[in-house]
């Protein structure tokens, strides 16, 4: 299997505002899956961990932006900060064991890139399919607010005792590309390469953002695994919200790795991305 990893992290001292590229955004209050939306951006309102090994410790994700996977009547936080080590002296990691899409626990293979048309003619691209993970669109958590009590949107919005339903007032959200496989590009239905001139794009205001990405490679791309690792950023000094942990989206061309091979490959990709991130932030 042909596999390479391209690190695109820039020095943290670069001005975030200077790196931002505007993305055209529209928000709809209709059923989100019908529009290709399967992910939301909120922030974690839980201040203290209330279960598990680290019960009673401060939540390392408190007030952090969080990528949330729509899982029907609740969310899965993807790539959240986490503790490791002994409870009396734990280390905080900038991600978690659940940091990839498709989730490793699901047993699903990476999302298959298939032949495109129109702007993507002659390329292989992402598209909505049978997998719940193929709804790659991302919207503000607040797009679920205001629906009828008991509706799918209302139940999802208020899940986990309203842990994620807080407003993102004043926040301006950026999406940083931490690393990507050579040949993998991220665009939209009208733009082929959003990250051509920068490793950060602007998703917009926290309460109204919407982003529908398209992942693509050339039609003659080598078979194998293609991954992109991201981080959510808050570009506004008027908002208390902090950056998210690291999370990745995994795709495949032609052949699909066996589950064991996939797990080893994605673990290696994350370790490389995390190491690069730590170096650029010292």
PDB file of C-alpha atoms in Angstrom:
ATOM      1  CA  UNK A   1       0.000   0.000   0.000  1.00  0.00           C
ATOM      2  CA  UNK A   2       1.290   3.384  -0.962  1.00  0.00           C
ATOM      3  CA  UNK A   3       1.095   5.702   2.052  1.00  0.00           C
ATOM      4  CA  UNK A   4       2.700   9.052   2.735  1.00  0.00           C
ATOM      5  CA  UNK A   5       1.970  11.831   5.207  1.00  0.00           C
ATOM      6  CA  UNK A   6       2.382  15.524   4.490  1.00  0.00           C
ATOM      7  CA  UNK A   7       2.658  17.811   7.459  1.00  0.00           C
ATOM      8  CA  UNK A   8       1.273  21.274   6.859  1.00  0.00           C
ATOM      9  CA  UNK A   9       1.350  22.750  10.379  1.00  0.00           C
ATOM     10  CA  UNK A  10       2.646  26.315  10.516  1.00  0.00           C
ATOM     11  CA  UNK A  11       4.276  28.113  13.468  1.00  0.00           C
ATOM     12  CA  UNK A  12       1.712  29.162  16.090  1.00  0.00           C
ATOM     13  CA  UNK A  13       3.156  32.638  16.148  1.00  0.00           C
ATOM     14  CA  UNK A  14       1.662  33.406  12.724  1.00  0.00           C
ATOM     15  CA  UNK A  15      -1.331  35.715  12.854  1.00  0.00           C
ATOM     16  CA  UNK A  16      -4.497  33.644  12.688  1.00  0.00           C
ATOM     17  CA  UNK A  17      -6.446  36.504  11.177  1.00  0.00           C
ATOM     18  CA  UNK A  18      -3.914  36.840   8.386  1.00  0.00           C
ATOM     19  CA  UNK A  19      -4.243  33.184   7.494  1.00  0.00           C
ATOM     20  CA  UNK A  20      -8.019  33.028   7.348  1.00  0.00           C
ATOM     21  CA  UNK A  21      -9.793  32.389   4.045  1.00  0.00           C
ATOM     22  CA  UNK A  22     -13.469  33.215   3.880  1.00  0.00           C
ATOM     23  CA  UNK A  23     -15.894  30.367   3.094  1.00  0.00           C
ATOM     24  CA  UNK A  24     -19.377  31.100   1.785  1.00  0.00           C
ATOM     25  CA  UNK A  25     -21.838  29.854   4.391  1.00  0.00           C
ATOM     26  CA  UNK A  26     -25.594  29.351   4.517  1.00  0.00           C
ATOM     27  CA  UNK A  27     -27.635  28.026   7.414  1.00  0.00           C
ATOM     28  CA  UNK A  28     -30.865  26.081   7.260  1.00  0.00           C
ATOM     29  CA  UNK A  29     -33.082  24.889  10.077  1.00  0.00           C
ATOM     30  CA  UNK A  30     -34.307  21.815   8.208  1.00  0.00           C
ATOM     31  CA  UNK A  31     -33.340  18.230   8.965  1.00  0.00           C
ATOM     32  CA  UNK A  32     -29.576  18.319   8.929  1.00  0.00           C
ATOM     33  CA  UNK A  33     -28.891  14.877   7.447  1.00  0.00           C
ATOM     34  CA  UNK A  34     -31.111  15.799   4.512  1.00  0.00           C
ATOM     35  CA  UNK A  35     -28.580  18.551   3.771  1.00  0.00           C
ATOM     36  CA  UNK A  36     -25.506  16.374   4.238  1.00  0.00           C
ATOM     37  CA  UNK A  37     -24.849  17.677   7.753  1.00  0.00           C
ATOM     38  CA  UNK A  38     -23.612  15.020  10.156  1.00  0.00           C
ATOM     39  CA  UNK A  39     -21.377  17.067  12.448  1.00  0.00           C
ATOM     40  CA  UNK A  40     -21.792  20.094  14.681  1.00  0.00           C
ATOM     41  CA  UNK A  41     -19.543  22.560  16.439  1.00  0.00           C
ATOM     42  CA  UNK A  42     -20.353  23.375  20.030  1.00  0.00           C
ATOM     43  CA  UNK A  43     -18.415  23.835  23.214  1.00  0.00           C
ATOM     44  CA  UNK A  44     -18.187  21.663  26.301  1.00  0.00           C
ATOM     45  CA  UNK A  45     -20.014  23.109  29.334  1.00  0.00           C
ATOM     46  CA  UNK A  46     -19.037  20.261  31.668  1.00  0.00           C
ATOM     47  CA  UNK A  47     -16.625  21.608  34.284  1.00  0.00           C
ATOM     48  CA  UNK A  48     -15.838  18.434  36.251  1.00  0.00           C
ATOM     49  CA  UNK A  49     -15.480  14.848  35.072  1.00  0.00           C
ATOM     50  CA  UNK A  50     -18.323  12.859  36.632  1.00  0.00           C
ATOM     51  CA  UNK A  51     -17.483   9.255  35.770  1.00  0.00           C
ATOM     52  CA  UNK A  52     -14.586   6.904  35.125  1.00  0.00           C
ATOM     53  CA  UNK A  53     -10.964   6.859  36.243  1.00  0.00           C
ATOM     54  CA  UNK A  54     -10.647  10.635  36.481  1.00  0.00           C
ATOM     55  CA  UNK A  55     -13.899  11.382  38.294  1.00  0.00           C
ATOM     56  CA  UNK A  56     -13.711  14.657  40.183  1.00  0.00           C
ATOM     57  CA  UNK A  57     -10.898  16.157  38.109  1.00  0.00           C
ATOM     58  CA  UNK A  58     -11.438  19.315  36.058  1.00  0.00           C
ATOM     59  CA  UNK A  59     -12.741  18.558  32.584  1.00  0.00           C
ATOM     60  CA  UNK A  60      -9.847  19.356  30.189  1.00  0.00           C
ATOM     61  CA  UNK A  61     -12.447  20.208  27.524  1.00  0.00           C
ATOM     62  CA  UNK A  62     -14.333  22.785  29.572  1.00  0.00           C
ATOM     63  CA  UNK A  63     -15.042  25.815  27.348  1.00  0.00           C
ATOM     64  CA  UNK A  64     -13.272  24.162  24.420  1.00  0.00           C
ATOM     65  CA  UNK A  65     -14.721  24.000  20.945  1.00  0.00           C
ATOM     66  CA  UNK A  66     -15.758  20.434  20.173  1.00  0.00           C
ATOM     67  CA  UNK A  67     -16.531  18.537  16.979  1.00  0.00           C
ATOM     68  CA  UNK A  68     -19.752  16.622  17.636  1.00  0.00           C
ATOM     69  CA  UNK A  69     -20.933  13.629  15.618  1.00  0.00           C
ATOM     70  CA  UNK A  70     -24.706  13.329  15.237  1.00  0.00           C
ATOM     71  CA  UNK A  71     -25.482   9.890  16.629  1.00  0.00           C
ATOM     72  CA  UNK A  72     -29.260  10.052  16.521  1.00  0.00           C
ATOM     73  CA  UNK A  73     -30.361  11.096  20.001  1.00  0.00           C
ATOM     74  CA  UNK A  74     -26.943  12.085  21.335  1.00  0.00           C
ATOM     75  CA  UNK A  75     -23.505  13.276  20.270  1.00  0.00           C
ATOM     76  CA  UNK A  76     -20.077  11.690  20.152  1.00  0.00           C
ATOM     77  CA  UNK A  77     -17.282  14.142  20.888  1.00  0.00           C
ATOM     78  CA  UNK A  78     -14.502  13.593  18.328  1.00  0.00           C
ATOM     79  CA  UNK A  79     -10.866  14.237  19.222  1.00  0.00           C
ATOM     80  CA  UNK A  80     -11.525  15.859  22.582  1.00  0.00           C
ATOM     81  CA  UNK A  81      -8.736  16.562  25.056  1.00  0.00           C
ATOM     82  CA  UNK A  82      -8.229  13.678  27.485  1.00  0.00           C
ATOM     83  CA  UNK A  83      -6.289  12.525  30.524  1.00  0.00           C
ATOM     84  CA  UNK A  84      -3.735   9.746  30.584  1.00  0.00           C
ATOM     85  CA  UNK A  85      -1.702   8.287  33.443  1.00  0.00           C
ATOM     86  CA  UNK A  86      -2.427   7.953  37.141  1.00  0.00           C
ATOM     87  CA  UNK A  87      -5.364   9.958  38.537  1.00  0.00           C
ATOM     88  CA  UNK A  88      -3.154  11.739  41.070  1.00  0.00           C
ATOM     89  CA  UNK A  89      -0.719  13.001  38.402  1.00  0.00           C
ATOM     90  CA  UNK A  90      -2.353  12.725  34.970  1.00  0.00           C
ATOM     91  CA  UNK A  91      -1.085  14.178  31.708  1.00  0.00           C
ATOM     92  CA  UNK A  92      -3.468  16.016  29.397  1.00  0.00           C
ATOM     93  CA  UNK A  93      -3.437  14.937  25.753  1.00  0.00           C
ATOM     94  CA  UNK A  94      -4.691  17.188  22.925  1.00  0.00           C
ATOM     95  CA  UNK A  95      -6.937  14.418  21.599  1.00  0.00           C
ATOM     96  CA  UNK A  96      -8.653  11.216  22.713  1.00  0.00           C
ATOM     97  CA  UNK A  97      -8.878   7.581  21.670  1.00  0.00           C
ATOM     98  CA  UNK A  98     -12.003   8.519  19.699  1.00  0.00           C
ATOM     99  CA  UNK A  99     -10.339  10.908  17.272  1.00  0.00           C
ATOM    100  CA  UNK A 100     -11.082   9.550  13.798  1.00  0.00           C
ATOM    101  CA  UNK A 101     -13.923   9.427  11.296  1.00  0.00           C
ATOM    102  CA  UNK A 102     -15.064   6.726  10.707  1.00  0.00           C
ATOM    103  CA  UNK A 103     -14.756   5.980  14.408  1.00  0.00           C
ATOM    104  CA  UNK A 104     -12.360   3.088  14.991  1.00  0.00           C
ATOM    105  CA  UNK A 105     -14.879   1.507  17.390  1.00  0.00           C
ATOM    106  CA  UNK A 106     -17.411   1.229  14.547  1.00  0.00           C
ATOM    107  CA  UNK A 107     -15.238  -1.246  12.643  1.00  0.00           C
ATOM    108  CA  UNK A 108     -15.961   0.628   9.411  1.00  0.00           C
ATOM    109  CA  UNK A 109     -13.288   1.045   6.770  1.00  0.00           C
ATOM    110  CA  UNK A 110     -12.266   4.537   5.622  1.00  0.00           C
ATOM    111  CA  UNK A 111     -14.808   6.359   3.468  1.00  0.00           C
ATOM    112  CA  UNK A 112     -14.379   5.456  -0.188  1.00  0.00           C
ATOM    113  CA  UNK A 113     -13.593   8.247  -2.665  1.00  0.00           C
ATOM    114  CA  UNK A 114     -15.498   7.731  -5.923  1.00  0.00           C
ATOM    115  CA  UNK A 115     -15.657   9.267  -9.394  1.00  0.00           C
ATOM    116  CA  UNK A 116     -16.817  12.867  -9.483  1.00  0.00           C
ATOM    117  CA  UNK A 117     -18.434  15.055 -12.144  1.00  0.00           C
ATOM    118  CA  UNK A 118     -18.788  18.735 -13.032  1.00  0.00           C
ATOM    119  CA  UNK A 119     -16.037  20.559 -11.117  1.00  0.00           C
ATOM    120  CA  UNK A 120     -14.716  17.186  -9.977  1.00  0.00           C
ATOM    121  CA  UNK A 121     -14.649  15.462 -13.355  1.00  0.00           C
ATOM    122  CA  UNK A 122     -11.505  13.337 -13.634  1.00  0.00           C
ATOM    123  CA  UNK A 123     -11.172  13.144  -9.857  1.00  0.00           C
ATOM    124  CA  UNK A 124     -12.242  10.886  -7.002  1.00  0.00           C
ATOM    125  CA  UNK A 125     -14.270  12.661  -4.348  1.00  0.00           C
ATOM    126  CA  UNK A 126     -16.215  12.212  -1.141  1.00  0.00           C
ATOM    127  CA  UNK A 127     -20.000  11.978  -1.275  1.00  0.00           C
ATOM    128  CA  UNK A 128     -22.933  10.932   0.893  1.00  0.00           C
ATOM    129  CA  UNK A 129     -23.361   7.170   0.967  1.00  0.00           C
ATOM    130  CA  UNK A 130     -24.692   4.424   3.192  1.00  0.00           C
ATOM    131  CA  UNK A 131     -22.346   5.186   6.103  1.00  0.00           C
ATOM    132  CA  UNK A 132     -23.508   7.556   8.828  1.00  0.00           C
ATOM    133  CA  UNK A 133     -19.994   9.010   8.675  1.00  0.00           C
ATOM    134  CA  UNK A 134     -20.404  10.081   5.048  1.00  0.00           C
ATOM    135  CA  UNK A 135     -22.506  13.105   6.057  1.00  0.00           C
ATOM    136  CA  UNK A 136     -19.424  15.301   6.199  1.00  0.00           C
ATOM    137  CA  UNK A 137     -21.127  18.689   6.480  1.00  0.00           C
ATOM    138  CA  UNK A 138     -20.486  20.697   9.653  1.00  0.00           C
ATOM    139  CA  UNK A 139     -22.893  23.231  11.192  1.00  0.00           C
ATOM    140  CA  UNK A 140     -23.229  25.244  14.367  1.00  0.00           C
ATOM    141  CA  UNK A 141     -24.923  23.481  17.253  1.00  0.00           C
ATOM    142  CA  UNK A 142     -27.317  26.423  17.296  1.00  0.00           C
ATOM    143  CA  UNK A 143     -28.799  25.305  13.956  1.00  0.00           C
ATOM    144  CA  UNK A 144     -30.602  22.655  16.028  1.00  0.00           C
ATOM    145  CA  UNK A 145     -32.139  25.188  18.432  1.00  0.00           C
ATOM    146  CA  UNK A 146     -35.763  26.299  18.291  1.00  0.00           C
ATOM    147  CA  UNK A 147     -37.296  23.110  16.903  1.00  0.00           C
ATOM    148  CA  UNK A 148     -40.505  21.561  18.169  1.00  0.00           C
ATOM    149  CA  UNK A 149     -40.212  19.819  21.558  1.00  0.00           C
ATOM    150  CA  UNK A 150     -39.618  16.111  21.049  1.00  0.00           C
ATOM    151  CA  UNK A 151     -38.385  16.517  17.476  1.00  0.00           C
ATOM    152  CA  UNK A 152     -35.174  14.811  16.368  1.00  0.00           C
ATOM    153  CA  UNK A 153     -33.373  18.141  16.346  1.00  0.00           C
ATOM    154  CA  UNK A 154     -34.688  19.135  19.777  1.00  0.00           C
ATOM    155  CA  UNK A 155     -33.695  15.829  21.383  1.00  0.00           C
ATOM    156  CA  UNK A 156     -30.220  16.013  19.882  1.00  0.00           C
ATOM    157  CA  UNK A 157     -29.767  19.660  20.861  1.00  0.00           C
ATOM    158  CA  UNK A 158     -30.645  19.075  24.528  1.00  0.00           C
ATOM    159  CA  UNK A 159     -28.881  15.703  24.876  1.00  0.00           C
ATOM    160  CA  UNK A 160     -26.407  14.991  27.679  1.00  0.00           C
ATOM    161  CA  UNK A 161     -28.253  17.425  29.954  1.00  0.00           C
ATOM    162  CA  UNK A 162     -27.558  20.350  27.595  1.00  0.00           C
ATOM    163  CA  UNK A 163     -23.820  19.812  27.823  1.00  0.00           C
ATOM    164  CA  UNK A 164     -23.276  21.093  24.267  1.00  0.00           C
ATOM    165  CA  UNK A 165     -26.186  23.494  23.698  1.00  0.00           C
ATOM    166  CA  UNK A 166     -24.562  26.746  24.871  1.00  0.00           C
ATOM    167  CA  UNK A 167     -24.426  29.681  22.476  1.00  0.00           C
ATOM    168  CA  UNK A 168     -21.132  30.549  20.806  1.00  0.00           C
ATOM    169  CA  UNK A 169     -21.664  34.303  21.053  1.00  0.00           C
ATOM    170  CA  UNK A 170     -18.834  36.361  19.603  1.00  0.00           C
ATOM    171  CA  UNK A 171     -16.803  33.347  18.459  1.00  0.00           C
ATOM    172  CA  UNK A 172     -15.282  33.288  14.980  1.00  0.00           C
ATOM    173  CA  UNK A 173     -14.407  29.716  14.102  1.00  0.00           C
ATOM    174  CA  UNK A 174     -11.402  28.644  12.053  1.00  0.00           C
ATOM    175  CA  UNK A 175     -10.520  25.159  10.862  1.00  0.00           C
ATOM    176  CA  UNK A 176      -6.789  24.445  10.820  1.00  0.00           C
ATOM    177  CA  UNK A 177      -5.382  21.689   8.632  1.00  0.00           C
ATOM    178  CA  UNK A 178      -2.717  20.138  10.846  1.00  0.00           C
ATOM    179  CA  UNK A 179      -1.626  17.441   8.395  1.00  0.00           C
ATOM    180  CA  UNK A 180      -2.804  15.663   5.265  1.00  0.00           C
ATOM    181  CA  UNK A 181      -1.755  12.827   3.003  1.00  0.00           C
ATOM    182  CA  UNK A 182      -0.029  13.854  -0.245  1.00  0.00           C
ATOM    183  CA  UNK A 183      -2.586  14.224  -3.011  1.00  0.00           C
ATOM    184  CA  UNK A 184      -5.584  14.733  -0.727  1.00  0.00           C
ATOM    185  CA  UNK A 185      -7.308  18.114  -1.088  1.00  0.00           C
ATOM    186  CA  UNK A 186     -10.234  19.748   0.700  1.00  0.00           C
ATOM    187  CA  UNK A 187     -12.641  21.968  -1.192  1.00  0.00           C
ATOM    188  CA  UNK A 188     -16.344  22.642  -1.642  1.00  0.00           C
ATOM    189  CA  UNK A 189     -18.779  22.174  -4.518  1.00  0.00           C
ATOM    190  CA  UNK A 190     -17.383  25.367  -6.055  1.00  0.00           C
ATOM    191  CA  UNK A 191     -13.757  25.527  -4.796  1.00  0.00           C
ATOM    192  CA  UNK A 192     -11.188  22.794  -5.449  1.00  0.00           C
ATOM    193  CA  UNK A 193      -8.578  23.654  -2.813  1.00  0.00           C
ATOM    194  CA  UNK A 194      -9.510  25.730   0.229  1.00  0.00           C
ATOM    195  CA  UNK A 195      -6.068  25.312   1.776  1.00  0.00           C
ATOM    196  CA  UNK A 196      -4.034  26.305  -1.264  1.00  0.00           C
ATOM    197  CA  UNK A 197      -2.618  29.444   0.370  1.00  0.00           C
ATOM    198  CA  UNK A 198      -3.006  28.777   4.074  1.00  0.00           C
ATOM    199  CA  UNK A 199      -3.470  26.044   6.621  1.00  0.00           C
ATOM    200  CA  UNK A 200      -6.484  27.800   8.179  1.00  0.00           C
ATOM    201  CA  UNK A 201      -9.872  28.644   6.721  1.00  0.00           C
ATOM    202  CA  UNK A 202     -12.648  30.696   8.319  1.00  0.00           C
ATOM    203  CA  UNK A 203     -15.890  28.837   8.957  1.00  0.00           C
ATOM    204  CA  UNK A 204     -17.634  31.946  10.259  1.00  0.00           C
ATOM    205  CA  UNK A 205     -19.594  33.057  13.296  1.00  0.00           C
ATOM    206  CA  UNK A 206     -20.022  30.405  15.948  1.00  0.00           C
ATOM    207  CA  UNK A 207     -23.816  30.544  16.077  1.00  0.00           C
ATOM    208  CA  UNK A 208     -24.453  30.453  12.326  1.00  0.00           C
ATOM    209  CA  UNK A 209     -21.589  28.667  10.555  1.00  0.00           C
ATOM    210  CA  UNK A 210     -22.092  25.913   8.018  1.00  0.00           C
ATOM    211  CA  UNK A 211     -19.419  24.096   6.023  1.00  0.00           C
ATOM    212  CA  UNK A 212     -19.887  21.376   3.415  1.00  0.00           C
ATOM    213  CA  UNK A 213     -16.434  20.057   2.513  1.00  0.00           C
ATOM    214  CA  UNK A 214     -15.469  17.881  -0.433  1.00  0.00           C
ATOM    215  CA  UNK A 215     -12.396  15.682  -0.101  1.00  0.00           C
ATOM    216  CA  UNK A 216     -10.749  14.643  -3.355  1.00  0.00           C
ATOM    217  CA  UNK A 217      -7.748  13.086  -5.051  1.00  0.00           C
ATOM    218  CA  UNK A 218      -6.795  12.719  -8.717  1.00  0.00           C
ATOM    219  CA  UNK A 219      -8.425   9.860 -10.603  1.00  0.00           C
ATOM    220  CA  UNK A 220      -5.046   8.122 -10.965  1.00  0.00           C
ATOM    221  CA  UNK A 221      -4.198   8.426  -7.266  1.00  0.00           C
ATOM    222  CA  UNK A 222      -2.494   5.389  -5.770  1.00  0.00           C
ATOM    223  CA  UNK A 223      -4.715   2.954  -3.909  1.00  0.00           C
ATOM    224  CA  UNK A 224      -4.552   3.300  -0.154  1.00  0.00           C
ATOM    225  CA  UNK A 225      -5.410   5.421   2.846  1.00  0.00           C
ATOM    226  CA  UNK A 226      -5.721   9.220   2.676  1.00  0.00           C
ATOM    227  CA  UNK A 227      -6.192  11.201   5.868  1.00  0.00           C
ATOM    228  CA  UNK A 228      -6.573  14.796   7.006  1.00  0.00           C
ATOM    229  CA  UNK A 229      -6.148  15.989  10.600  1.00  0.00           C
ATOM    230  CA  UNK A 230      -7.765  19.201  11.859  1.00  0.00           C
ATOM    231  CA  UNK A 231      -8.161  21.512  14.838  1.00  0.00           C
ATOM    232  CA  UNK A 232     -10.974  24.000  15.530  1.00  0.00           C
ATOM    233  CA  UNK A 233      -9.837  27.502  16.487  1.00  0.00           C
ATOM    234  CA  UNK A 234     -11.562  30.564  17.919  1.00  0.00           C
ATOM    235  CA  UNK A 235     -10.286  33.715  16.223  1.00  0.00           C
ATOM    236  CA  UNK A 236     -12.163  36.226  18.345  1.00  0.00           C
ATOM    237  CA  UNK A 237     -10.706  37.974  21.428  1.00  0.00           C
ATOM    238  CA  UNK A 238     -14.284  38.707  22.500  1.00  0.00           C
ATOM    239  CA  UNK A 239     -15.061  35.044  23.144  1.00  0.00           C
ATOM    240  CA  UNK A 240     -13.813  32.815  25.981  1.00  0.00           C
ATOM    241  CA  UNK A 241     -13.904  29.660  23.870  1.00  0.00           C
ATOM    242  CA  UNK A 242     -10.664  27.736  23.343  1.00  0.00           C
ATOM    243  CA  UNK A 243      -9.361  25.512  20.548  1.00  0.00           C
ATOM    244  CA  UNK A 244     -10.494  21.911  20.158  1.00  0.00           C
ATOM    245  CA  UNK A 245      -8.479  18.738  20.262  1.00  0.00           C
ATOM    246  CA  UNK A 246      -7.167  17.049  17.123  1.00  0.00           C
ATOM    247  CA  UNK A 247      -9.439  14.937  14.933  1.00  0.00           C
ATOM    248  CA  UNK A 248      -9.020  13.190  11.579  1.00  0.00           C
ATOM    249  CA  UNK A 249     -11.090  12.110   8.581  1.00  0.00           C
ATOM    250  CA  UNK A 250      -9.974   8.957   6.775  1.00  0.00           C
ATOM    251  CA  UNK A 251     -10.645   8.036   3.139  1.00  0.00           C
ATOM    252  CA  UNK A 252      -9.570   5.270   0.811  1.00  0.00           C
ATOM    253  CA  UNK A 253      -8.935   4.810  -2.906  1.00  0.00           C
ATOM    254  CA  UNK A 254      -9.765   1.422  -4.476  1.00  0.00           C
ATOM    255  CA  UNK A 255      -8.456  -1.095  -1.936  1.00  0.00           C
ATOM    256  CA  UNK A 256      -9.662  -0.795   1.642  1.00  0.00           C
ATOM    257  CA  UNK A 257      -7.307  -1.742   4.532  1.00  0.00           C
ATOM    258  CA  UNK A 258      -8.186  -4.626   6.792  1.00  0.00           C
ATOM    259  CA  UNK A 259      -9.429  -3.364  10.200  1.00  0.00           C
ATOM    260  CA  UNK A 260      -6.175  -4.287  11.993  1.00  0.00           C
ATOM    261  CA  UNK A 261      -4.038  -2.595   9.338  1.00  0.00           C
ATOM    262  CA  UNK A 262      -6.288   0.463   9.383  1.00  0.00           C
ATOM    263  CA  UNK A 263      -5.940   0.814  13.152  1.00  0.00           C
ATOM    264  CA  UNK A 264      -2.142   0.668  12.988  1.00  0.00           C
ATOM    265  CA  UNK A 265      -1.972   3.141  10.120  1.00  0.00           C
ATOM    266  CA  UNK A 266      -4.287   5.697  11.709  1.00  0.00           C
ATOM    267  CA  UNK A 267      -2.488   5.452  15.047  1.00  0.00           C
ATOM    268  CA  UNK A 268       0.789   6.195  13.280  1.00  0.00           C
ATOM    269  CA  UNK A 269      -0.743   9.141  11.426  1.00  0.00           C
ATOM    270  CA  UNK A 270      -2.031  10.670  14.641  1.00  0.00           C
ATOM    271  CA  UNK A 271       1.268  10.263  16.472  1.00  0.00           C
ATOM    272  CA  UNK A 272       3.096  12.012  13.640  1.00  0.00           C
ATOM    273  CA  UNK A 273       0.565  14.859  13.569  1.00  0.00           C
ATOM    274  CA  UNK A 274       0.659  15.290  17.360  1.00  0.00           C
ATOM    275  CA  UNK A 275       4.463  15.304  17.421  1.00  0.00           C
ATOM    276  CA  UNK A 276       4.509  17.970  14.712  1.00  0.00           C
ATOM    277  CA  UNK A 277       1.910  20.018  16.587  1.00  0.00           C
ATOM    278  CA  UNK A 278       3.935  19.962  19.805  1.00  0.00           C
ATOM    279  CA  UNK A 279       7.066  21.072  17.969  1.00  0.00           C
ATOM    280  CA  UNK A 280       5.360  24.021  16.300  1.00  0.00           C
ATOM    281  CA  UNK A 281       3.854  25.258  19.559  1.00  0.00           C
ATOM    282  CA  UNK A 282       6.992  25.347  21.715  1.00  0.00           C
TER     283      UNK A 282
END
